[in-house]
Amino acid sequence: METNVGTADRVIRILAGLVLLSLVFALESNFRWWGLVGLFPLATGLLGWCALYRPFGIDTSRTEHRGPKAACPSSEPGR
């Protein structure tokens, strides 16, 4: 599983997930169970992979997923 969630995106997702999960403990009405929605951003932030990004081709991580880089001709020794 390749990561497709960048660092800033991960931090925002983890914080949002924790805030939403806190609703389970902060609210006393039946609306508190909506706080469980926070499990999705928390999980995607911790794993670094979002299933919803995949069909749309979104990748906020800075890593290359296309294989090894080609050697640059100017980096060859002796030239």
GROMACS .gro file of N, CA, C and O in nm:
model
  316
    1MET      N    1   0.085  -0.117   0.000
    1MET     CA    2   0.000   0.000   0.000
    1MET      C    3   0.090   0.123   0.000
    1MET      O    4   0.164   0.146   0.094
    2GLU      N    5   0.083   0.200  -0.107
    2GLU     CA    6   0.164   0.321  -0.118
    2GLU      C    7   0.094   0.436  -0.047
    2GLU      O    8  -0.028   0.447  -0.050
    3THR      N    9   0.172   0.522   0.016
    3THR     CA   10   0.112   0.637   0.082
    3THR      C   11   0.069   0.739  -0.022
    3THR      O   12   0.135   0.758  -0.124
    4ASN      N   13  -0.044   0.802   0.002
    4ASN     CA   14  -0.091   0.908  -0.086
    4ASN      C   15  -0.138   1.030  -0.008
    4ASN      O   16  -0.203   1.117  -0.061
    5VAL      N   17  -0.102   1.034   0.120
    5VAL     CA   18  -0.138   1.146   0.207
    5VAL      C   19  -0.009   1.209   0.256
    5VAL      O   20   0.075   1.142   0.317
    6GLY      N   21   0.008   1.338   0.230
    6GLY     CA   22   0.128   1.410   0.269
    6GLY      C   23   0.132   1.443   0.417
    6GLY      O   24   0.036   1.421   0.492
    7THR      N   25   0.243   1.499   0.461
    7THR     CA   26   0.265   1.527   0.603
    7THR      C   27   0.165   1.627   0.659
    7THR      O   28   0.105   1.603   0.764
    8ALA      N   29   0.147   1.739   0.592
    8ALA     CA   30   0.052   1.840   0.641
    8ALA      C   31  -0.090   1.784   0.642
    8ALA      O   32  -0.166   1.807   0.737
    9ASP      N   33  -0.124   1.711   0.539
    9ASP     CA   34  -0.255   1.648   0.529
    9ASP      C   35  -0.275   1.549   0.643
    9ASP      O   36  -0.383   1.541   0.703
   10ARG      N   37  -0.171   1.474   0.676
   10ARG     CA   38  -0.180   1.376   0.784
   10ARG      C   39  -0.204   1.443   0.918
   10ARG      O   40  -0.286   1.398   0.999
   11VAL      N   41  -0.131   1.552   0.945
   11VAL     CA   42  -0.145   1.623   1.072
   11VAL      C   43  -0.287   1.678   1.086
   11VAL      O   44  -0.350   1.665   1.192
   12ILE      N   45  -0.339   1.737   0.979
   12ILE     CA   46  -0.475   1.792   0.982
   12ILE      C   47  -0.577   1.681   1.005
   12ILE      O   48  -0.670   1.697   1.083
   13ARG      N   49  -0.559   1.568   0.939
   13ARG     CA   50  -0.652   1.456   0.955
   13ARG      C   51  -0.649   1.401   1.097
   13ARG      O   52  -0.752   1.369   1.155
   14ILE      N   53  -0.531   1.387   1.155
   14ILE     CA   54  -0.520   1.335   1.291
   14ILE      C   55  -0.586   1.429   1.390
   14ILE      O   56  -0.663   1.386   1.478
   15LEU      N   57  -0.560   1.559   1.376
   15LEU     CA   58  -0.622   1.656   1.467
   15LEU      C   59  -0.774   1.659   1.451
   15LEU      O   60  -0.847   1.662   1.550
   16ALA      N   61  -0.821   1.658   1.327
   16ALA     CA   62  -0.966   1.659   1.303
   16ALA      C   63  -1.030   1.532   1.358
   16ALA      O   64  -1.139   1.537   1.418
   17GLY      N   65  -0.965   1.419   1.341
   17GLY     CA   66  -1.017   1.293   1.394
   17GLY      C   67  -1.027   1.295   1.545
   17GLY      O   68  -1.127   1.249   1.602
   18LEU      N   69  -0.925   1.349   1.609
   18LEU     CA   70  -0.928   1.355   1.756
   18LEU      C   71  -1.036   1.450   1.806
   18LEU      O   72  -1.103   1.422   1.905
   19VAL      N   73  -1.055   1.562   1.736
   19VAL     CA   74  -1.160   1.657   1.774
   19VAL      C   75  -1.297   1.592   1.759
   19VAL      O   76  -1.383   1.602   1.848
   20LEU      N   77  -1.320   1.525   1.647
   20LEU     CA   78  -1.449   1.459   1.627
   20LEU      C   79  -1.472   1.347   1.728
   20LEU      O   80  -1.583   1.332   1.779
   21LEU      N   81  -1.368   1.271   1.757
   21LEU     CA   82  -1.383   1.164   1.857
   21LEU      C   83  -1.410   1.219   1.996
   21LEU      O   84  -1.476   1.153   2.078
   22SER      N   85  -1.364   1.339   2.025
   22SER     CA   86  -1.389   1.398   2.157
   22SER      C   87  -1.538   1.428   2.176
   22SER      O   88  -1.584   1.440   2.289
   23LEU      N   89  -1.613   1.441   2.066
   23LEU     CA   90  -1.758   1.464   2.078
   23LEU      C   91  -1.828   1.349   2.147
   23LEU      O   92  -1.930   1.368   2.213
   24VAL      N   93  -1.775   1.229   2.134
   24VAL     CA   94  -1.834   1.113   2.200
   24VAL      C   95  -1.836   1.133   2.351
   24VAL      O   96  -1.930   1.094   2.420
   25PHE      N   97  -1.734   1.197   2.403
   25PHE     CA   98  -1.723   1.217   2.548
   25PHE      C   99  -1.779   1.352   2.593
   25PHE      O  100  -1.821   1.367   2.707
   26ALA      N  101  -1.779   1.452   2.503
   26ALA     CA  102  -1.820   1.587   2.540
   26ALA      C  103  -1.972   1.607   2.535
   26ALA      O  104  -2.026   1.682   2.617
   27LEU      N  105  -2.039   1.543   2.443
   27LEU     CA  106  -2.183   1.562   2.429
   27LEU      C  107  -2.258   1.456   2.509
   27LEU      O  108  -2.209   1.345   2.530
   28GLU      N  109  -2.379   1.493   2.551
   28GLU     CA  110  -2.461   1.399   2.627
   28GLU      C  111  -2.583   1.353   2.550
   28GLU      O  112  -2.654   1.265   2.595
   29SER      N  113  -2.608   1.410   2.434
   29SER     CA  114  -2.726   1.370   2.355
   29SER      C  115  -2.688   1.255   2.261
   29SER      O  116  -2.575   1.208   2.259
   30ASN      N  117  -2.784   1.213   2.183
   30ASN     CA  118  -2.759   1.107   2.088
   30ASN      C  119  -2.668   1.151   1.974
   30ASN      O  120  -2.618   1.068   1.899
   31PHE      N  121  -2.647   1.280   1.959
   31PHE     CA  122  -2.558   1.332   1.855
   31PHE      C  123  -2.411   1.299   1.882
   31PHE      O  124  -2.328   1.309   1.794
   32ARG      N  125  -2.381   1.260   2.002
   32ARG     CA  126  -2.242   1.230   2.036
   32ARG      C  127  -2.187   1.114   1.954
   32ARG      O  128  -2.068   1.106   1.930
   33TRP      N  129  -2.272   1.024   1.909
   33TRP     CA  130  -2.226   0.909   1.832
   33TRP      C  131  -2.177   0.949   1.694
   33TRP      O  132  -2.108   0.873   1.628
   34TRP      N  133  -2.213   1.068   1.648
   34TRP     CA  134  -2.157   1.119   1.522
   34TRP      C  135  -2.007   1.143   1.536
   34TRP      O  136  -1.935   1.155   1.438
   35GLY      N  137  -1.959   1.151   1.657
   35GLY     CA  138  -1.815   1.167   1.681
   35GLY      C  139  -1.735   1.049   1.632
   35GLY      O  140  -1.615   1.060   1.605
   36LEU      N  141  -1.799   0.934   1.616
   36LEU     CA  142  -1.729   0.815   1.565
   36LEU      C  143  -1.686   0.834   1.419
   36LEU      O  144  -1.601   0.760   1.370
   37VAL      N  145  -1.742   0.933   1.352
   37VAL     CA  146  -1.698   0.966   1.216
   37VAL      C  147  -1.550   1.005   1.218
   37VAL      O  148  -1.479   0.990   1.119
   38GLY      N  149  -1.503   1.050   1.332
   38GLY     CA  150  -1.363   1.087   1.348
   38GLY      C  151  -1.266   0.972   1.333
   38GLY      O  152  -1.146   0.993   1.315
   39LEU      N  153  -1.316   0.850   1.335
   39LEU     CA  154  -1.228   0.735   1.316
   39LEU      C  155  -1.170   0.732   1.174
   39LEU      O  156  -1.057   0.688   1.155
   40PHE      N  157  -1.247   0.777   1.075
   40PHE     CA  158  -1.198   0.776   0.937
   40PHE      C  159  -1.080   0.870   0.917
   40PHE      O  160  -0.974   0.826   0.871
   41PRO      N  161  -1.090   1.000   0.951
   41PRO     CA  162  -0.972   1.085   0.932
   41PRO      C  163  -0.855   1.045   1.022
   41PRO      O  164  -0.739   1.058   0.982
   42LEU      N  165  -0.883   0.995   1.140
   42LEU     CA  166  -0.775   0.951   1.228
   42LEU      C  167  -0.701   0.832   1.168
   42LEU      O  168  -0.578   0.830   1.164
   43ALA      N  169  -0.774   0.735   1.117
   43ALA     CA  170  -0.711   0.616   1.057
   43ALA      C  171  -0.632   0.653   0.932
   43ALA      O  172  -0.520   0.606   0.914
   44THR      N  173  -0.689   0.737   0.846
   44THR     CA  174  -0.617   0.773   0.723
   44THR      C  175  -0.494   0.858   0.755
   44THR      O  176  -0.394   0.849   0.685
   45GLY      N  177  -0.502   0.938   0.859
   45GLY     CA  178  -0.386   1.016   0.898
   45GLY      C  179  -0.275   0.930   0.956
   45GLY      O  180  -0.157   0.951   0.929
   46LEU      N  181  -0.311   0.831   1.034
   46LEU     CA  182  -0.210   0.743   1.093
   46LEU      C  183  -0.150   0.648   0.991
   46LEU      O  184  -0.031   0.619   0.995
   47LEU      N  185  -0.232   0.600   0.897
   47LEU     CA  186  -0.183   0.507   0.796
   47LEU      C  187  -0.112   0.578   0.680
   47LEU      O  188  -0.027   0.518   0.613
   48GLY      N  189  -0.150   0.701   0.653
   48GLY     CA  190  -0.090   0.774   0.541
   48GLY      C  191  -0.148   0.735   0.406
   48GLY      O  192  -0.091   0.765   0.302
   49TRP      N  193  -0.264   0.670   0.406
   49TRP     CA  194  -0.328   0.626   0.282
   49TRP      C  195  -0.477   0.651   0.291
   49TRP      O  196  -0.542   0.615   0.391
   50CYS      N  197  -0.533   0.712   0.188
   50CYS     CA  198  -0.676   0.742   0.185
   50CYS      C  199  -0.739   0.672   0.065
   50CYS      O  200  -0.697   0.693  -0.049
   51ALA      N  201  -0.838   0.590   0.091
   51ALA     CA  202  -0.906   0.516  -0.015
   51ALA      C  203  -0.983   0.609  -0.109
   51ALA      O  204  -0.998   0.580  -0.227
   52LEU      N  205  -1.032   0.721  -0.059
   52LEU     CA  206  -1.108   0.814  -0.144
   52LEU      C  207  -1.018   0.891  -0.240
   52LEU      O  208  -1.065   0.942  -0.341
   53TYR      N  209  -0.890   0.904  -0.209
   53TYR     CA  210  -0.796   0.972  -0.299
   53TYR      C  211  -0.767   0.888  -0.423
   53TYR      O  212  -0.742   0.940  -0.530
   54ARG      N  213  -0.769   0.757  -0.409
   54ARG     CA  214  -0.727   0.666  -0.516
   54ARG      C  215  -0.809   0.681  -0.645
   54ARG      O  216  -0.751   0.697  -0.751
   55PRO      N  217  -0.943   0.677  -0.644
   55PRO     CA  218  -1.017   0.685  -0.770
   55PRO      C  219  -1.001   0.821  -0.840
   55PRO      O  220  -1.016   0.830  -0.961
   56PHE      N  221  -0.970   0.924  -0.764
   56PHE     CA  222  -0.954   1.057  -0.822
   56PHE      C  223  -0.810   1.089  -0.859
   56PHE      O  224  -0.781   1.195  -0.913
   57GLY      N  225  -0.718   1.000  -0.826
   57GLY     CA  226  -0.577   1.021  -0.860
   57GLY      C  227  -0.510   1.128  -0.778
   57GLY      O  228  -0.411   1.187  -0.821
   58ILE      N  229  -0.559   1.155  -0.660
   58ILE     CA  230  -0.502   1.258  -0.573
   58ILE      C  231  -0.388   1.197  -0.493
   58ILE      O  232  -0.398   1.087  -0.440
   59ASP      N  233  -0.277   1.270  -0.486
   59ASP     CA  234  -0.160   1.226  -0.409
   59ASP      C  235  -0.094   1.349  -0.350
   59ASP      O  236  -0.033   1.428  -0.421
   60THR      N  237  -0.111   1.370  -0.219
   60THR     CA  238  -0.053   1.488  -0.156
   60THR      C  239   0.084   1.461  -0.096
   60THR      O  240   0.146   1.551  -0.041
   61SER      N  241   0.131   1.336  -0.108
   61SER     CA  242   0.265   1.307  -0.058
   61SER      C  243   0.368   1.351  -0.162
   61SER      O  244   0.339   1.362  -0.280
   62ARG      N  245   0.489   1.374  -0.119
   62ARG     CA  246   0.594   1.424  -0.207
   62ARG      C  247   0.682   1.314  -0.264
   62ARG      O  248   0.780   1.341  -0.328
   63THR      N  249   0.648   1.189  -0.241
   63THR     CA  250   0.732   1.080  -0.289
   63THR      C  251   0.700   1.046  -0.434
   63THR      O  252   0.589   1.066  -0.480
   64GLU      N  253   0.798   0.992  -0.503
   64GLU     CA  254   0.780   0.949  -0.641
   64GLU      C  255   0.733   0.804  -0.641
   64GLU      O  256   0.792   0.719  -0.577
   65HIS      N  257   0.629   0.775  -0.715
   65HIS     CA  258   0.576   0.639  -0.723
   65HIS      C  259   0.601   0.578  -0.860
   65HIS      O  260   0.546   0.478  -0.895
   66ARG      N  261   0.684   0.639  -0.940
   66ARG     CA  262   0.702   0.595  -1.077
   66ARG      C  263   0.823   0.508  -1.100
   66ARG      O  264   0.857   0.477  -1.211
   67GLY      N  265   0.892   0.468  -0.999
   67GLY     CA  266   1.008   0.382  -1.016
   67GLY      C  267   1.138   0.458  -0.999
   67GLY      O  268   1.139   0.575  -0.959
   68PRO      N  269   1.252   0.394  -1.032
   68PRO     CA  270   1.382   0.459  -1.013
   68PRO      C  271   1.400   0.575  -1.109
   68PRO      O  272   1.351   0.575  -1.222
   69LYS      N  273   1.474   0.673  -1.061
   69LYS     CA  274   1.502   0.790  -1.144
   69LYS      C  275   1.608   0.757  -1.247
   69LYS      O  276   1.700   0.681  -1.221
   70ALA      N  277   1.596   0.818  -1.363
   70ALA     CA  278   1.698   0.801  -1.468
   70ALA      C  279   1.820   0.883  -1.432
   70ALA      O  280   1.811   0.990  -1.372
   71ALA      N  281   1.935   0.834  -1.468
   71ALA     CA  282   2.060   0.905  -1.438
   71ALA      C  283   2.068   1.029  -1.523
   71ALA      O  284   2.040   1.029  -1.642
   72CYS      N  285   2.108   1.136  -1.462
   72CYS     CA  286   2.125   1.263  -1.532
   72CYS      C  287   2.260   1.262  -1.603
   72CYS      O  288   2.361   1.227  -1.542
   73PRO      N  289   2.267   1.299  -1.731
   73PRO     CA  290   2.395   1.292  -1.803
   73PRO      C  291   2.503   1.380  -1.742
   73PRO      O  292   2.620   1.349  -1.749
   74SER      N  293   2.465   1.490  -1.678
   74SER     CA  294   2.565   1.579  -1.621
   74SER      C  295   2.625   1.523  -1.492
   74SER      O  296   2.725   1.574  -1.444
   75SER      N  297   2.563   1.419  -1.436
   75SER     CA  298   2.614   1.363  -1.311
   75SER      C  299   2.713   1.251  -1.332
   75SER      O  300   2.761   1.192  -1.237
   76GLU      N  301   2.747   1.219  -1.457
   76GLU     CA  302   2.842   1.113  -1.484
   76GLU      C  303   2.983   1.160  -1.452
   76GLU      O  304   3.021   1.272  -1.486
   77PRO      N  305   3.065   1.078  -1.385
   77PRO     CA  306   3.200   1.120  -1.352
   77PRO      C  307   3.289   1.131  -1.477
   77PRO      O  308   3.271   1.056  -1.572
   78GLY      N  309   3.379   1.225  -1.473
   78GLY     CA  310   3.476   1.240  -1.580
   78GLY      C  311   3.426   1.325  -1.696
   78GLY      O  312   3.489   1.332  -1.799
   79ARG      N  313   3.318   1.391  -1.682
   79ARG     CA  314   3.267   1.476  -1.792
   79ARG      C  315   3.259   1.618  -1.750
   79ARG      O  316   3.238   1.661  -1.649
   0.00000   0.00000   0.00000
